[in-house]
Tab-separated table of C-alpha atoms in Angstrom:
chain	number	residue	atom	x	y	z
S	1	MET	CA	57.173	121.123	70.377
S	2	ARG	CA	54.459	121.502	67.748
S	3	ILE	CA	54.950	121.503	63.991
S	4	SER	CA	51.838	122.807	62.259
S	5	SER	CA	52.297	120.723	59.104
S	6	ILE	CA	52.474	117.526	61.172
S	7	GLU	CA	49.510	118.626	63.284
S	8	CYS	CA	47.505	119.053	60.080
S	9	GLY	CA	48.838	115.748	58.765
S	10	ARG	CA	47.527	113.971	61.856
S	11	VAL	CA	44.049	115.424	61.287
S	12	ILE	CA	44.085	114.314	57.648
S	13	ALA	CA	45.239	110.902	58.871
S	14	ILE	CA	42.286	110.525	61.248
S	15	LEU	CA	39.986	111.423	58.348
S	16	ALA	CA	41.714	108.677	56.329
S	17	VAL	CA	41.114	106.203	59.171
S	18	MET	CA	37.437	107.171	59.211
S	19	THR	CA	37.303	106.630	55.448
S	20	ILE	CA	38.753	103.126	55.823
S	21	HIS	CA	36.197	102.221	58.472
S	22	VAL	CA	33.129	103.707	56.785
S	23	SER	CA	34.100	101.976	53.502
S	24	PRO	CA	32.837	104.123	50.609
S	25	PHE	CA	31.319	101.978	47.833
S	26	ALA	CA	31.414	98.878	50.020
S	27	HIS	CA	29.149	97.449	52.704
S	28	PRO	CA	30.801	95.001	55.133
S	29	PHE	CA	27.427	93.568	56.216
S	30	ASP	CA	26.104	93.130	52.673
S	31	PRO	CA	28.942	92.748	50.131
S	32	THR	CA	26.442	92.081	47.317
S	33	LEU	CA	25.427	95.757	47.222
S	34	TRP	CA	28.676	96.802	45.546
S	35	SER	CA	29.912	93.534	44.079
S	36	SER	CA	30.683	94.609	40.508
S	37	GLU	CA	34.337	94.613	39.481
S	38	SER	CA	34.458	98.372	38.960
S	39	TYR	CA	33.173	99.092	42.451
S	40	LEU	CA	35.520	96.516	43.985
S	41	TRP	CA	38.412	98.372	42.360
S	42	LEU	CA	37.065	101.772	43.386
S	43	SER	CA	36.484	100.820	47.031
S	44	GLY	CA	39.820	98.993	47.150
S	45	ILE	CA	41.778	101.954	45.787
S	46	ILE	CA	40.100	104.369	48.208
S	47	ASN	CA	40.851	101.997	51.076
S	48	GLN	CA	44.500	101.538	50.143
S	49	LEU	CA	45.211	105.226	49.484
S	50	CYS	CA	44.267	105.851	53.112
S	51	ARG	CA	46.820	103.379	54.479
S	52	PHE	CA	49.411	106.074	55.151
S	53	ALA	CA	47.486	107.111	58.263
S	54	VAL	CA	48.470	104.627	60.969
S	55	PRO	CA	52.180	104.519	59.990
S	56	LEU	CA	52.163	108.321	60.202
S	57	PHE	CA	50.690	108.154	63.718
S	58	PHE	CA	53.414	105.725	64.797
S	59	LEU	CA	56.186	107.839	63.229
S	60	CYS	CA	54.913	110.929	65.048
S	61	ALA	CA	54.847	109.070	68.369
S	62	GLY	CA	58.481	107.995	68.082
S	63	TYR	CA	59.670	111.335	66.725
S	64	PHE	CA	58.203	113.465	69.510
S	65	LEU	CA	58.942	111.013	72.330
S	66	GLN	CA	62.619	110.450	71.487
S	67	PRO	CA	64.093	113.516	73.291
S	68	LYS	CA	62.444	112.488	76.568
S	69	LEU	CA	63.623	108.895	76.206
S	70	SER	CA	67.210	109.931	75.537
S	71	ALA	CA	67.233	112.458	78.401
S	72	GLY	CA	67.317	109.699	81.033
S	73	ALA	CA	65.095	107.167	82.844
S	74	PRO	CA	63.510	105.898	79.595
S	75	MET	CA	61.364	103.272	81.310
S	76	SER	CA	59.834	105.921	83.570
S	77	VAL	CA	59.186	108.112	80.545
S	78	ALA	CA	57.532	105.186	78.766
S	79	TRP	CA	55.391	104.444	81.829
S	80	ARG	CA	54.118	108.011	82.036
S	81	TYR	CA	53.395	107.969	78.301
S	82	CYS	CA	51.730	104.547	78.193
S	83	LEU	CA	49.648	104.570	81.384
S	84	PRO	CA	47.057	107.090	80.064
S	85	LEU	CA	46.879	105.117	76.793
S	86	LEU	CA	46.286	101.904	78.731
S	87	GLN	CA	43.536	103.579	80.736
S	88	LEU	CA	41.899	104.843	77.545
S	89	TRP	CA	42.075	101.366	76.023
S	90	LEU	CA	40.445	99.732	79.036
S	91	VAL	CA	37.703	102.339	79.423
S	92	TRP	CA	36.810	102.553	75.735
S	93	SER	CA	36.811	98.745	75.505
S	94	LEU	CA	34.244	98.720	78.292
S	95	VAL	CA	32.202	101.430	76.566
S	96	TYR	CA	32.065	99.469	73.318
S	97	LEU	CA	31.111	96.292	75.178
S	98	LEU	CA	28.244	97.993	77.010
S	99	VAL	CA	26.756	100.285	74.336
S	100	PRO	CA	24.445	98.365	71.949
S	101	PHE	CA	25.347	98.418	68.268
S	102	ASN	CA	21.607	98.531	67.574
S	103	PRO	CA	19.760	100.424	70.328
S	104	LEU	CA	16.370	99.667	68.749
S	105	SER	CA	17.111	95.949	68.858
S	106	ALA	CA	18.140	96.300	72.490
S	107	ILE	CA	14.745	97.820	73.261
S	108	GLU	CA	12.856	95.088	71.392
S	109	GLN	CA	14.900	92.032	72.429
S	110	GLY	CA	16.168	93.209	75.776
S	111	TYR	CA	19.510	94.764	76.625
S	112	LEU	CA	21.430	91.605	77.543
S	113	ASN	CA	19.989	89.529	74.687
S	114	SER	CA	21.113	92.113	72.135
S	115	LEU	CA	24.566	92.309	73.685
S	116	ASN	CA	25.106	88.532	73.572
S	117	ALA	CA	25.365	88.494	69.777
S	118	GLN	CA	27.420	91.673	69.844
S	119	TRP	CA	29.914	90.151	72.282
S	120	GLN	CA	30.415	87.172	69.987
S	121	PHE	CA	31.608	89.581	67.314
S	122	GLN	CA	33.758	91.587	69.714
S	123	LEU	CA	35.257	88.807	71.850
S	124	GLY	CA	34.859	85.677	69.738
S	125	ASP	CA	38.458	85.698	68.513
S	126	THR	CA	40.192	84.209	71.544
S	127	VAL	CA	43.666	84.517	70.008
S	128	ASN	CA	43.630	88.184	69.040
S	129	ARG	CA	41.186	89.803	71.466
S	130	TRP	CA	43.864	90.431	74.096
S	131	LEU	CA	45.725	92.739	71.706
S	132	VAL	CA	42.558	94.387	70.382
S	133	GLY	CA	40.108	95.077	73.197
S	134	GLY	CA	36.410	95.806	73.049
S	135	MET	CA	36.318	97.042	69.437
S	136	ILE	CA	38.394	96.216	66.393
S	137	HIS	CA	39.988	99.656	65.965
S	138	LEU	CA	41.289	99.788	69.541
S	139	TRP	CA	44.197	97.511	68.543
S	140	PHE	CA	46.116	100.724	67.849
S	141	LEU	CA	46.466	101.584	71.541
S	142	PRO	CA	48.130	98.355	72.792
S	143	ALA	CA	50.247	98.299	69.618
S	144	LEU	CA	51.538	101.788	70.425
S	145	ILE	CA	52.025	100.917	74.104
S	146	LEU	CA	54.096	97.829	73.266
S	147	ALA	CA	56.170	99.670	70.658
S	148	VAL	CA	56.993	102.531	73.032
S	149	THR	CA	57.818	100.075	75.823
S	150	LEU	CA	60.211	98.124	73.601
S	151	LEU	CA	61.804	101.326	72.317
S	152	ALA	CA	62.311	102.539	75.887
S	153	PHE	CA	63.733	99.164	76.939
S	154	CYS	CA	66.297	99.262	74.129
S	155	GLN	CA	67.173	102.825	75.146
S	156	TRP	CA	67.587	101.640	78.756
S	157	LEU	CA	69.936	98.901	77.534
S	158	GLY	CA	72.004	101.580	75.803
S	159	LYS	CA	71.194	100.082	72.405
S	160	PRO	CA	68.585	102.359	70.772
S	161	GLY	CA	69.424	100.909	67.347
S	162	LEU	CA	68.260	97.502	68.559
S	163	ALA	CA	64.644	98.693	68.480
S	164	LEU	CA	64.964	99.476	64.774
S	165	MET	CA	66.428	96.057	63.979
S	166	LEU	CA	63.828	94.301	66.114
S	167	GLY	CA	61.093	96.350	64.477
S	168	ALA	CA	62.318	95.431	60.988
S	169	GLY	CA	62.351	91.745	61.887
S	170	LEU	CA	58.870	91.848	63.373
S	171	TYR	CA	57.597	93.781	60.349
S	172	LEU	CA	58.878	91.114	57.959
S	173	LEU	CA	57.260	88.437	60.129
S	174	ALA	CA	54.032	90.430	60.044
S	175	LEU	CA	54.078	90.458	56.248
S	176	LEU	CA	54.941	86.750	56.138
S	177	GLY	CA	52.016	85.868	58.386
S	178	GLY	CA	49.654	88.402	56.838
S	179	SER	CA	49.536	89.865	53.335
S	180	TYR	CA	52.236	87.558	51.952
S	181	ALA	CA	51.077	84.430	53.772
S	182	LYS	CA	48.897	82.995	51.005
S	183	PRO	CA	51.559	82.901	48.246
S	184	LEU	CA	54.409	81.948	50.599
S	185	LEU	CA	52.786	79.743	53.269
S	186	GLY	CA	49.427	78.775	51.804
S	187	GLU	CA	47.340	80.481	54.479
S	188	GLU	CA	47.522	83.309	56.996
S	189	TRP	CA	48.512	82.898	60.601
S	190	VAL	CA	45.752	82.731	63.177
S	191	LEU	CA	47.531	85.556	64.975
S	192	LEU	CA	46.626	88.822	63.249
S	193	THR	CA	50.042	90.391	62.722
S	194	ARG	CA	48.711	93.941	62.503
S	195	ASN	CA	48.313	93.747	66.276
S	196	GLY	CA	50.932	94.049	68.975
S	197	PRO	CA	54.427	95.308	68.084
S	198	PHE	CA	54.666	93.538	64.700
S	199	PHE	CA	53.489	96.542	62.696
S	200	SER	CA	54.011	99.388	65.153
S	201	LEU	CA	57.568	99.011	66.431
S	202	LEU	CA	59.323	99.664	63.121
S	203	PHE	CA	57.572	102.994	62.576
S	204	VAL	CA	57.892	104.156	66.188
S	205	ALA	CA	61.603	103.271	66.147
S	206	LEU	CA	62.031	104.977	62.764
S	207	GLY	CA	60.425	108.134	64.094
S	208	ALA	CA	62.783	108.108	67.068
S	209	ARG	CA	65.828	107.515	64.844
S	210	LEU	CA	64.867	110.386	62.531
S	211	ARG	CA	64.615	112.712	65.529
S	212	GLN	CA	67.882	111.447	67.003
S	213	GLN	CA	69.702	112.139	63.742
S	214	GLN	CA	67.949	115.506	63.381
S	215	TRP	CA	66.762	114.548	59.915
S	216	GLN	CA	66.057	117.613	57.816
S	217	PRO	CA	64.799	116.371	54.447
S	218	SER	CA	64.207	118.527	51.430
S	219	ALA	CA	60.757	118.658	49.884
S	220	ARG	CA	62.205	116.953	46.809
S	221	SER	CA	63.511	113.951	48.764
S	222	GLY	CA	60.227	113.732	50.625
S	223	TRP	CA	58.287	113.619	47.373
S	224	TRP	CA	60.617	110.983	45.891
S	225	LEU	CA	60.255	108.728	48.931
S	226	LEU	CA	56.497	109.229	49.081
S	227	LEU	CA	55.851	108.551	45.406
S	228	GLY	CA	58.356	105.697	45.247
S	229	GLY	CA	56.789	104.063	48.299
S	230	LEU	CA	53.285	104.553	46.927
S	231	ALA	CA	54.319	103.001	43.610
S	232	LEU	CA	55.912	100.008	45.372
S	233	TYR	CA	52.852	99.587	47.570
S	234	GLY	CA	50.526	99.680	44.555
S	235	LEU	CA	52.689	97.182	42.674
S	236	GLU	CA	52.689	94.772	45.617
S	237	ALA	CA	48.916	95.021	46.065
S	238	CYS	CA	48.233	94.467	42.354
S	239	VAL	CA	50.634	91.509	42.072
S	240	LEU	CA	49.165	89.853	45.173
S	241	ARG	CA	45.677	90.340	43.735
S	242	ALA	CA	46.565	89.076	40.285
S	243	PHE	CA	48.543	85.978	41.305
S	244	SER	CA	47.082	85.046	44.680
S	245	GLY	CA	43.562	86.484	44.513
S	246	ILE	CA	44.110	88.644	47.605
S	247	PRO	CA	41.629	91.558	47.650
S	248	LEU	CA	43.047	95.058	47.849
S	249	THR	CA	41.265	95.776	51.114
S	250	ARG	CA	43.128	92.935	52.863
S	251	HIS	CA	46.313	94.965	53.258
S	252	ASP	CA	46.920	97.109	56.319
S	253	PHE	CA	50.578	97.571	55.320
S	254	LEU	CA	53.100	96.290	52.792
S	255	LEU	CA	56.799	96.833	52.112
S	256	GLY	CA	55.999	100.061	50.304
S	257	SER	CA	54.353	101.440	53.445
S	258	VAL	CA	57.768	102.278	54.889
S	259	PRO	CA	59.093	104.691	52.213
S	260	TRP	CA	55.562	105.991	51.621
S	261	ALA	CA	55.062	106.990	55.267
S	262	VAL	CA	58.623	108.218	55.791
S	263	GLY	CA	58.383	110.280	52.605
S	264	LEU	CA	55.135	111.871	53.723
S	265	PHE	CA	56.615	112.580	57.146
S	266	GLY	CA	59.699	114.102	55.522
S	267	LEU	CA	57.556	116.271	53.263
S	268	LEU	CA	55.699	117.599	56.313
S	269	LEU	CA	59.006	118.290	58.079
S	270	ALA	CA	60.272	120.155	55.006
S	271	HIS	CA	57.231	122.470	55.166
S	272	PRO	CA	56.761	123.032	58.932
S	273	ASP	CA	54.486	126.065	58.471
S	274	TRP	CA	51.922	124.343	56.276
S	275	GLY	CA	48.486	124.908	57.780
S	276	LYS	CA	49.719	127.207	60.527
S	277	GLY	CA	46.745	128.786	62.304
S	278	SER	CA	44.267	126.845	60.146
S	279	TRP	CA	41.122	124.995	61.178
S	280	LEU	CA	42.966	121.703	60.571
S	281	ALA	CA	45.750	122.614	62.975
S	282	ARG	CA	43.217	123.526	65.666
S	283	GLN	CA	41.629	120.056	65.452
S	284	SER	CA	44.898	118.250	66.137
S	285	PRO	CA	44.445	117.885	69.918
S	286	LYS	CA	41.196	116.007	69.226
S	287	VAL	CA	42.761	113.258	67.104
S	288	LEU	CA	43.106	110.523	69.733
S	289	GLY	CA	39.652	111.176	71.146
S	290	LEU	CA	38.143	111.101	67.665
S	291	TYR	CA	39.948	107.839	66.988
S	292	CYS	CA	38.486	106.233	70.104
S	293	LEU	CA	34.885	107.387	69.663
S	294	HIS	CA	34.256	107.303	65.920
S	295	MET	CA	33.825	103.545	65.502
S	296	MET	CA	30.507	103.460	67.356
S	297	LEU	CA	29.239	106.078	64.921
S	298	VAL	CA	30.479	103.932	62.023
S	299	VAL	CA	28.435	101.006	63.327
S	300	TRP	CA	25.333	103.173	63.654
S	301	ILE	CA	25.835	104.589	60.153
S	302	PHE	CA	25.827	101.051	58.731
S	303	THR	CA	22.921	100.006	60.954
S	304	PHE	CA	20.586	102.945	60.375
S	305	GLY	CA	21.803	104.284	57.028
S	306	PRO	CA	20.340	103.323	53.627
S	307	GLN	CA	20.510	99.594	52.971
S	308	ASN	CA	20.473	99.974	49.188
S	309	ALA	CA	23.221	100.932	46.742
S	310	SER	CA	23.067	104.736	46.781
S	311	ILE	CA	25.942	106.629	45.173
S	312	LEU	CA	24.884	109.842	46.916
S	313	TRP	CA	25.020	108.118	50.310
S	314	GLU	CA	28.477	106.742	49.584
S	315	LEU	CA	29.698	110.241	48.733
S	316	VAL	CA	28.365	111.813	51.937
S	317	LYS	CA	29.276	109.031	54.397
S	318	VAL	CA	32.783	110.282	55.161
S	319	PRO	CA	31.980	113.990	55.682
S	320	LEU	CA	28.890	112.966	57.669
S	321	LEU	CA	30.991	110.762	59.946
S	322	LEU	CA	33.521	113.561	60.451
S	323	VAL	CA	30.837	116.112	61.358
S	324	ILE	CA	29.017	113.781	63.747
S	325	SER	CA	32.312	112.713	65.345
S	326	LEU	CA	33.273	116.341	65.980
S	327	LEU	CA	29.831	117.048	67.463
S	328	VAL	CA	30.025	114.012	69.750
S	329	TYR	CA	33.561	115.007	70.745
S	330	ARG	CA	32.321	118.472	71.647
S	331	LEU	CA	29.469	116.996	73.680
S	332	LEU	CA	31.774	114.631	75.577
S	333	ALA	CA	34.282	117.440	76.164
S	334	THR	CA	31.544	119.675	77.570
S	335	LEU	CA	30.175	117.213	80.132
S	336	PRO	CA	32.345	116.798	83.263
S	337	ALA	CA	31.326	113.132	83.542
S	338	THR	CA	32.678	112.249	80.080
S	339	ARG	CA	35.434	114.805	79.484
S	340	TRP	CA	38.096	112.426	80.790
S	341	LEU	CA	37.276	109.937	78.006
S	342	LEU	CA	39.097	112.240	75.596
S	343	ARG	CA	42.225	112.929	77.653
S	344	THR	CA	45.570	111.164	77.788
S	345	GLN	CA	47.021	113.307	80.560
């Protein structure tokens, strides 16, 4: 079952993820380049407006998997769904651990010497690395695997609603230990609550529940949920910044993420033919592969791109990353030795 509006939404979401990672008007390795208050606001707003993307991915996963889970043998269904994701996670983790972030430095200093410093960055966090893998963005894959497994287990127990309740509880814990930790607890948990099922399960379970109830929202209700959720999210982020000094870019999700993402998903469902036959719709099968590969290109963009504050460079970074990612995807898909890196089946 394919819905062209959701297919297009997934492509826009991967572009949003790329935007988060390439950080327009910010430089993670040299924050002084864009340290003025106006640029902090600009980069923060861009970053936060893209935070619909991962919740949308999780909603889609639950929505399209639910009929198979409810048809019988949910744990077997979950296994067949999760095994290719687990394989992708392991292989791409290995790729990111073995490919130098700075190939020129690897030539000058030696391959292993250059990787030693790189591995400290990738594997230095002993608490969270097991739910992340070889590169920071790969956390999405084990988070999705765990969410689908828990959803399937609740379905196997005959209590599909339990996954939604468990997801809501974990989500509140994630906020308590993450974005809301400083005002409520004084400091954040060592465990990064974006990882694992804390963030993912609620949205995957919500997607499944919406499919189970055959939710058919109107465009009006979708817009109300989306705008209301976006307003709540913005209010939370601004209050946390004003009273606790938490930067906008700290937040992966907030309370407002739920109505924001569900509203967007409902709006796409209300207009199923949006983008039908378009270039965007044709890119949809590439989304997971693009997600896995693009972060190496992000690193190289920061390593080899201009090291000064160039407005023109900041404007072209995102489209440049998209174009290069599509070219690398095409190259990997063409070569028999690398084609399997992009597949989940």
